[in-house]
Amino acid sequence: MPHSHRLLHRAAPFIVLLLLFAIVGWSTSGVSTASGKVLERQVLELAPPIDISAPTDEDNSTDRSFDHIVASGETLSTIFDDYHLGQTVLYAILSADEELLALDTLRPGTRLHFVLDKQDQRLEQLDLHLHPGRTVHYRRTPSGIFEFEDEISPTIWYQRIVSGPIRGSFYLSALRAGLDKADIVAIQKILQDKINFNRDVRADDRFEVVMGIEMSDEGATGNIRVEGVRLLLRNRVVSAFMHKDGNYYDPNGESLLRAFLRYPTQRHYRISSPFNPNRHHPVTGRRAPHNGTDFATPSGTPVMATGEGVVTRVRNHPYAGKYIEIKHTGQYKTRYLHLSRILVRKGQHVERGQRIALSGNTGRTTGPHLHYELHINNRPVNAMTADIPTATHIPKAEMASFKQRMEVLRTVMISTEAHLATSRESNQEKDS
Ligand SMILES: [Zn+2]
C-alpha cells in the first residue's frame, strides 16, 4: 500500500521560564512551570475567509491560494465539491491522511488553506490548521500522490489552580469554580476507589485542582489536562497526581486508574506490521510512519476495548475502513481500524474488555487484519511496549521523579490556598 507522508517536528527555538525544567523534565511534549500563572483558555483566532475569486498572490505567475473556515455540518467532501476540486484529489488527500485521520472529523471554525496551480486550478497543497502550534500540510509530489507533514511546535504546559469550598455536591462546586464537566467526571473517575462522592464529601470540605494548559508560541493549543487533585476532607486528605505515563497515582505511587489490556483481542495474534514511526516507503524512500500495530486477525474476530472509556468516533473512511476511537480516563486514546462490524455508538461508555467490534478487511488493506493504535498525550505510541496502567505501582526507578513532581504540585496548591487573589503579582515579585 502506498504510504506517502513524512513527519516533521519543528524545533523552533523557544525562550521560556525554565524555573522547574529540571524537576519536570519527564514531560516529552513540554515543560510546566509552577508559577501559578493564571491563563484563560483561548479561542482560536481565525483569519477571515478570503474570496476564492481573488488571488492572494501578487505575482500572477504563481499559484493562487485561499482560506476556508469550516462551518457546522461541512465535511471535506462537501468543501471539495463547493470549490470544484474533484473527487480524485479528495481521495488522494484522504489516502495521505490514513495514518493521521486528522481530516476525518473537521471541527467548525477550523481553518483550511488551499493552494491551487495557476494554470490548471489543480490542488497543489492543503494545510489543516488544527490549533495554534499544530498544522498538517498535505502536498502533491511529482508522482502525483500527496504526502503529509505534521508540523508540531514545541509546547509548554502551564498550570492553573482551581480551588474552593464544597457546597452541595463536589460536581456542582467544581462547576461553579470553573472546571469543565468532562474534567470533573475525570476527577471523579480518578478518585472513585478512594472516595464515595455522595457519602464522604461534606459542606466546607475543600478541593484543589491543578489544571495543565498547553501553550505553543502561537497560543493555547486547546489541550488541557488534570495534573493534580486534592480533596481536604474533615478527617483525611485524598489526592492524585499525574505521572509521565499519563496515569494518576496516590502519594504512595499506587495506580488510581484501572488497568489497561495490552492486546485488543482475547487471543494474541501474530503482529503482521509493528508500530514504526520511522518506516520508510519502499518506493519513494520517504518516511512513512506506521502509527499502529497490525494483528493478523481473521475477519470476524471479536475486538475489545483495551480500557474503560467513551466512544468518540465511529467512522467509515475510504482507506482506514470502518473504525472506532475511544477516549479513556487519563491521557489515553485508542483506535481500531479496518473493522467489519461496529457494535457501539458514538458517545457510548465502554468497559475494559467489552466487545466493541468485529475485525475485518475494510478500507485499503492487503488482507484481513486489525490495526490498533494507542495515543498518550495526543501522540501515537507503541501499544505493545508503552507505559500503560497495567502495573499497580510506579516502578521503583521512577518514584524519585514522581515524588519531586508531586511536591511541586503540592507547593502550587498550598501557595494558592494562601494567596489565591494575588498569586500572579506575588509570583512576579518573587521572580524579579
Ligand atoms: Zn496498520
XYZ file of C-alpha atoms and ligand atoms in Angstrom:
433
model
C 0.000 0.000 0.000
C 1.376 3.393 -0.893
C 2.173 5.347 2.219
C 3.133 8.827 1.230
C 3.900 11.142 4.042
C 6.551 12.230 6.391
C 6.627 13.630 9.837
C 8.427 16.715 10.917
C 8.714 18.048 14.404
C 9.818 21.601 14.087
C 12.058 22.528 16.924
C 11.847 26.292 16.806
C 13.933 27.959 19.453
C 11.839 28.889 22.377
C 12.531 31.249 25.230
C 10.672 30.237 28.316
C 10.747 30.500 32.036
C 12.654 27.372 32.871
C 12.056 27.658 36.560
C 11.236 23.996 37.031
C 12.542 22.464 33.854
C 14.855 20.112 35.681
C 12.152 18.994 38.058
C 9.514 18.248 35.455
C 11.961 17.143 32.806
C 9.962 13.981 32.179
C 7.405 15.776 30.056
C 8.191 14.910 26.452
C 5.732 17.349 24.966
C 6.738 20.307 27.028
C 7.510 21.584 30.453
C 5.374 23.008 33.175
C 6.006 25.907 35.438
C 4.774 26.163 38.949
C 4.418 29.908 38.758
C 0.704 29.624 39.449
C 0.149 31.842 36.449
C -3.499 32.032 35.523
C -4.044 31.630 31.815
C -7.520 31.619 30.434
C -8.419 29.213 27.652
C -8.006 30.954 24.376
C -10.388 30.674 21.482
C -8.725 30.016 18.145
C -8.130 33.255 16.404
C -9.386 32.769 12.922
C -8.433 34.633 9.817
C -11.439 35.794 7.814
C -12.216 33.695 4.731
C -10.690 35.063 1.583
C -12.777 35.255 -1.563
C -11.911 32.375 -3.873
C -12.118 34.651 -6.904
C -9.440 36.944 -5.584
C -5.914 35.611 -5.967
C -3.866 36.352 -2.879
C -0.513 36.227 -4.600
C 0.557 39.397 -6.284
C 2.734 37.634 -8.777
C 0.387 36.348 -11.469
C 2.692 33.555 -12.493
C 2.485 31.787 -9.121
C -0.117 29.528 -7.586
C -3.154 31.084 -6.007
C -4.348 30.287 -2.540
C -7.334 30.850 -0.314
C -8.588 30.051 3.152
C -11.740 28.250 4.132
C -13.177 28.242 7.636
C -15.071 25.034 8.301
C -18.747 25.695 9.022
C -21.053 23.457 11.038
C -22.211 20.460 9.006
C -19.441 20.711 6.427
C -17.190 17.787 5.587
C -14.049 17.675 3.495
C -16.179 16.143 0.750
C -18.729 18.999 0.677
C -15.930 21.571 0.789
C -14.141 19.921 -2.152
C -17.458 19.894 -4.054
C -18.049 23.590 -3.347
C -14.664 24.540 -4.772
C -14.881 22.018 -7.665
C -11.611 20.400 -6.634
C -12.625 16.944 -7.774
C -13.130 13.533 -6.190
C -9.787 12.190 -7.419
C -7.888 14.841 -5.497
C -10.116 14.337 -2.449
C -9.227 10.653 -2.387
C -5.536 11.389 -2.902
C -5.668 13.653 0.168
C -7.627 11.100 2.217
C -5.053 8.491 1.248
C -2.276 10.665 2.643
C -4.344 11.181 5.811
C -4.849 7.474 6.531
C -2.150 7.324 9.184
C -3.304 10.547 10.906
C -7.064 10.713 10.308
C -6.784 14.415 11.073
C -9.160 15.434 8.273
C -11.788 12.836 9.087
C -13.645 14.902 11.654
C -13.404 18.607 10.922
C -14.400 20.908 13.730
C -16.379 24.045 12.872
C -14.047 27.030 12.979
C -11.013 25.059 11.776
C -9.045 26.872 9.050
C -8.100 25.110 5.826
C -5.647 26.710 3.430
C -5.754 25.676 -0.230
C -3.036 26.286 -2.809
C -4.065 25.807 -6.442
C -1.916 25.649 -9.536
C -2.350 28.888 -11.503
C -2.632 27.180 -14.874
C -4.991 24.263 -14.420
C -6.528 25.058 -10.994
C -5.200 21.753 -9.706
C -4.839 21.417 -5.930
C -1.152 21.514 -5.027
C -1.325 21.815 -1.255
C -3.819 21.729 1.593
C -2.920 22.988 5.062
C -5.030 21.958 8.042
C -4.604 24.381 10.940
C -5.688 22.112 13.782
C -4.797 24.568 16.530
C -2.072 27.130 17.242
C 1.081 25.086 17.286
C -0.096 22.292 15.005
C -0.582 22.400 11.239
C -0.740 19.417 8.917
C 0.415 20.090 5.332
C -0.707 17.789 2.524
C 1.461 18.358 -0.559
C 1.333 16.977 -4.068
C 4.520 15.137 -5.036
C 5.928 14.959 -8.577
C 4.496 11.446 -8.857
C 1.001 12.834 -8.274
C 0.344 11.357 -4.848
C 0.054 13.501 -1.723
C 2.280 13.291 1.310
C 1.752 14.868 4.692
C 3.963 16.838 7.009
C 2.735 17.129 10.591
C 4.175 20.392 11.872
C 4.102 20.465 15.662
C 5.574 23.384 17.582
C 7.160 22.815 20.969
C 4.688 23.370 23.757
C 4.717 24.173 27.426
C 2.165 23.092 29.987
C 1.158 25.992 32.195
C -0.644 25.393 35.420
C -3.863 26.897 36.580
C -5.295 26.295 40.020
C -8.988 25.817 40.542
C -9.993 25.522 44.163
C -12.811 26.260 46.516
C -15.078 25.069 49.299
C -17.557 22.299 48.687
C -21.153 23.465 48.913
C -23.666 20.860 47.882
C -22.027 18.217 45.708
C -18.392 18.172 44.590
C -19.649 18.211 40.999
C -21.635 21.433 41.375
C -18.960 23.101 43.498
C -16.275 22.336 40.902
C -18.558 23.511 38.104
C -19.122 26.803 39.958
C -15.362 27.202 40.393
C -14.887 26.990 36.636
C -13.974 23.372 35.879
C -15.373 21.690 32.773
C -17.912 18.881 33.130
C -15.544 16.455 31.399
C -12.715 17.339 33.803
C -14.954 16.885 36.837
C -16.103 13.488 35.591
C -12.448 12.577 35.007
C -11.536 13.599 38.574
C -14.389 11.524 39.967
C -13.150 8.543 37.926
C -9.569 9.014 39.121
C -10.650 9.049 42.768
C -13.519 6.550 42.526
C -11.734 3.847 44.534
C -10.621 6.303 47.231
C -13.791 8.194 47.955
C -17.544 7.963 47.625
C -18.516 11.359 46.280
C -22.103 11.020 47.540
C -21.314 9.941 51.068
C -17.833 11.124 52.031
C -17.928 14.768 50.929
C -19.465 17.326 53.267
C -20.114 21.034 53.318
C -16.962 23.091 53.936
C -14.600 20.368 52.754
C -12.218 21.860 50.174
C -10.937 20.837 46.775
C -7.818 21.927 44.910
C -7.193 21.015 41.290
C -4.103 21.812 39.225
C -5.088 22.053 35.562
C -2.425 21.886 32.844
C -2.955 24.188 29.877
C -0.861 23.502 26.778
C 0.601 26.585 25.119
C 2.599 26.861 21.924
C 4.402 30.017 20.862
C 1.322 30.777 18.754
C -1.164 30.477 21.609
C -3.174 27.888 23.512
C -3.473 24.572 21.688
C -6.811 23.840 23.341
C -5.370 20.786 25.107
C -5.966 20.807 28.843
C -5.500 18.130 31.490
C -5.861 17.477 35.184
C -2.328 17.336 36.661
C -3.168 17.004 40.310
C -6.157 16.994 42.610
C -6.538 17.145 46.355
C -9.658 16.882 48.471
C -9.301 18.226 52.014
C -11.993 16.323 53.894
C -12.899 16.706 57.523
C -10.848 13.700 58.638
C -8.472 12.940 55.779
C -6.858 14.197 52.597
C -7.391 12.351 49.319
C -5.080 13.212 46.444
C -3.977 12.118 42.977
C -1.082 13.211 40.790
C -0.378 12.638 37.107
C 2.809 10.795 36.226
C 4.666 10.949 32.903
C 2.869 7.808 31.700
C -0.450 9.716 31.635
C -1.753 7.708 34.601
C -2.718 9.040 38.039
C -1.237 7.827 41.317
C -1.803 8.420 45.005
C 1.061 9.907 47.098
C 2.484 6.413 47.640
C 2.700 5.787 43.912
C -0.238 3.382 43.788
C -2.129 3.480 40.498
C -5.581 5.035 40.652
C -6.727 4.125 37.144
C -7.939 0.666 36.339
C -5.561 -1.439 34.320
C -5.471 -1.489 30.518
C -5.296 -4.582 28.363
C -2.150 -4.855 26.275
C -3.997 -6.643 23.428
C -7.360 -5.694 21.882
C -8.271 -9.334 21.255
C -8.721 -12.358 23.513
C -6.142 -14.405 21.629
C -2.766 -12.904 20.787
C -2.494 -12.858 17.033
C 0.732 -12.557 15.069
C 1.888 -8.946 14.532
C 1.934 -8.531 10.749
C 3.256 -4.956 10.868
C 4.641 -3.343 14.038
C 4.364 0.270 15.175
C 7.135 2.170 13.406
C 7.438 5.961 13.432
C 10.428 5.717 11.052
C 9.006 3.340 8.484
C 10.214 4.168 5.002
C 8.138 3.892 1.907
C 9.554 1.110 -0.281
C 9.251 3.211 -3.463
C 9.732 6.868 -2.508
C 12.124 6.166 0.353
C 10.363 8.864 2.329
C 9.474 8.493 5.963
C 6.024 6.944 6.225
C 5.178 6.313 9.875
C 3.032 3.368 10.876
C 1.126 4.720 13.864
C -0.397 1.441 14.937
C 0.214 -2.274 15.399
C -1.278 -4.617 12.796
C -2.506 -8.006 14.009
C -3.204 -10.832 11.572
C -6.771 -11.362 12.761
C -9.187 -13.356 10.603
C -12.298 -11.340 9.686
C -14.947 -11.561 12.375
C -12.524 -11.721 15.317
C -14.101 -10.004 18.353
C -12.323 -6.723 19.160
C -12.257 -5.493 22.767
C -11.866 -2.016 24.223
C -8.468 -2.127 25.948
C -9.623 0.274 28.655
C -12.729 1.848 30.103
C -13.775 4.967 28.206
C -16.161 6.800 25.937
C -16.507 6.171 22.190
C -15.554 9.441 20.468
C -15.574 8.319 16.807
C -17.463 5.721 14.795
C -16.455 6.352 11.187
C -16.121 4.795 7.775
C -13.011 6.033 5.953
C -12.088 5.070 2.374
C -8.615 3.922 3.484
C -8.865 3.314 7.256
C -12.155 1.494 6.720
C -14.722 1.203 9.472
C -13.033 2.402 12.631
C -13.619 3.340 16.268
C -11.848 5.831 18.513
C -12.151 5.682 22.300
C -11.106 8.378 24.788
C -10.036 6.900 28.111
C -9.583 8.408 31.551
C -6.046 9.691 31.911
C -4.186 10.836 28.844
C -5.102 7.825 26.691
C -6.886 7.333 23.397
C -7.208 4.133 21.323
C -8.217 3.452 17.695
C -9.309 0.232 15.984
C -9.247 0.215 12.147
C -10.426 -1.917 9.169
C -13.358 -3.385 11.139
C -16.120 -5.419 9.533
C -18.805 -4.651 12.112
C -19.083 -1.959 14.768
C -21.066 -2.836 17.886
C -21.005 0.527 19.745
C -22.355 4.039 19.193
C -20.586 7.358 19.399
C -20.867 8.728 22.933
C -21.310 5.273 24.453
C -19.461 4.374 27.655
C -17.497 1.131 27.308
C -15.792 -1.064 29.873
C -12.338 -2.566 29.596
C -12.636 -5.866 27.737
C -16.036 -5.018 26.285
C -16.621 -6.350 22.783
C -16.855 -3.247 20.580
C -16.496 -4.609 17.045
C -15.571 -7.484 14.786
C -12.307 -7.195 12.889
C -12.375 -7.145 9.126
C -10.837 -6.077 5.878
C -12.478 -2.686 5.179
C -10.632 0.275 3.697
C -7.283 -0.119 1.959
C -5.801 -3.402 3.108
C -3.779 -6.223 1.674
C -5.743 -8.726 3.730
C -7.850 -9.040 6.877
C -6.157 -7.525 9.905
C -6.730 -5.295 12.904
C -4.796 -2.014 13.107
C -4.672 -0.936 16.752
C -3.391 2.465 17.946
C -2.636 3.838 21.397
C -2.126 7.573 21.900
C -0.711 9.088 25.104
C -0.998 12.859 25.463
C -2.250 13.075 21.846
C 0.806 11.311 20.404
C 0.759 7.807 18.922
C 2.966 5.390 20.856
C 3.891 1.713 20.518
C 0.935 -0.015 22.173
C 2.972 -3.182 22.692
C 5.663 -1.514 24.802
C 4.180 1.779 26.087
C 3.705 2.616 29.757
C 0.052 1.839 30.338
C -1.688 1.278 33.627
C -1.115 -2.464 33.690
C 1.040 -2.233 36.770
C -0.491 -1.073 40.019
C 2.534 0.819 41.270
C 5.007 3.284 39.771
C 8.264 1.436 39.019
C 10.850 1.920 41.796
C 13.258 3.686 39.451
C 10.643 6.348 38.681
C 9.488 7.016 42.268
C 12.001 9.803 42.878
C 10.877 11.809 39.856
C 7.213 11.183 40.731
C 7.753 12.434 44.285
C 9.540 15.553 43.082
C 6.691 16.253 40.709
C 4.121 15.668 43.443
C 5.905 18.105 45.765
C 5.826 20.777 43.056
C 2.075 20.357 42.605
C 1.530 20.355 46.376
C 3.521 23.558 46.684
C 1.416 25.150 43.988
C -1.741 24.085 45.808
C -0.567 25.395 49.176
C 0.687 28.711 47.849
C -2.577 29.196 46.012
C -4.563 28.476 49.131
C -2.847 31.340 50.912
C -2.536 33.842 48.104
C -5.336 32.978 45.722
C -6.211 36.520 44.819
C -2.680 37.803 44.392
C -0.836 34.780 43.028
C 0.048 36.470 39.760
C 1.572 39.534 41.334
C 3.368 37.710 44.101
C 4.947 35.306 41.650
C 6.234 38.124 39.523
C 7.738 39.799 42.539
C 9.307 36.566 43.669
C 10.954 36.028 40.283
C 12.396 39.501 39.951
Zn -1.680 -0.616 10.191
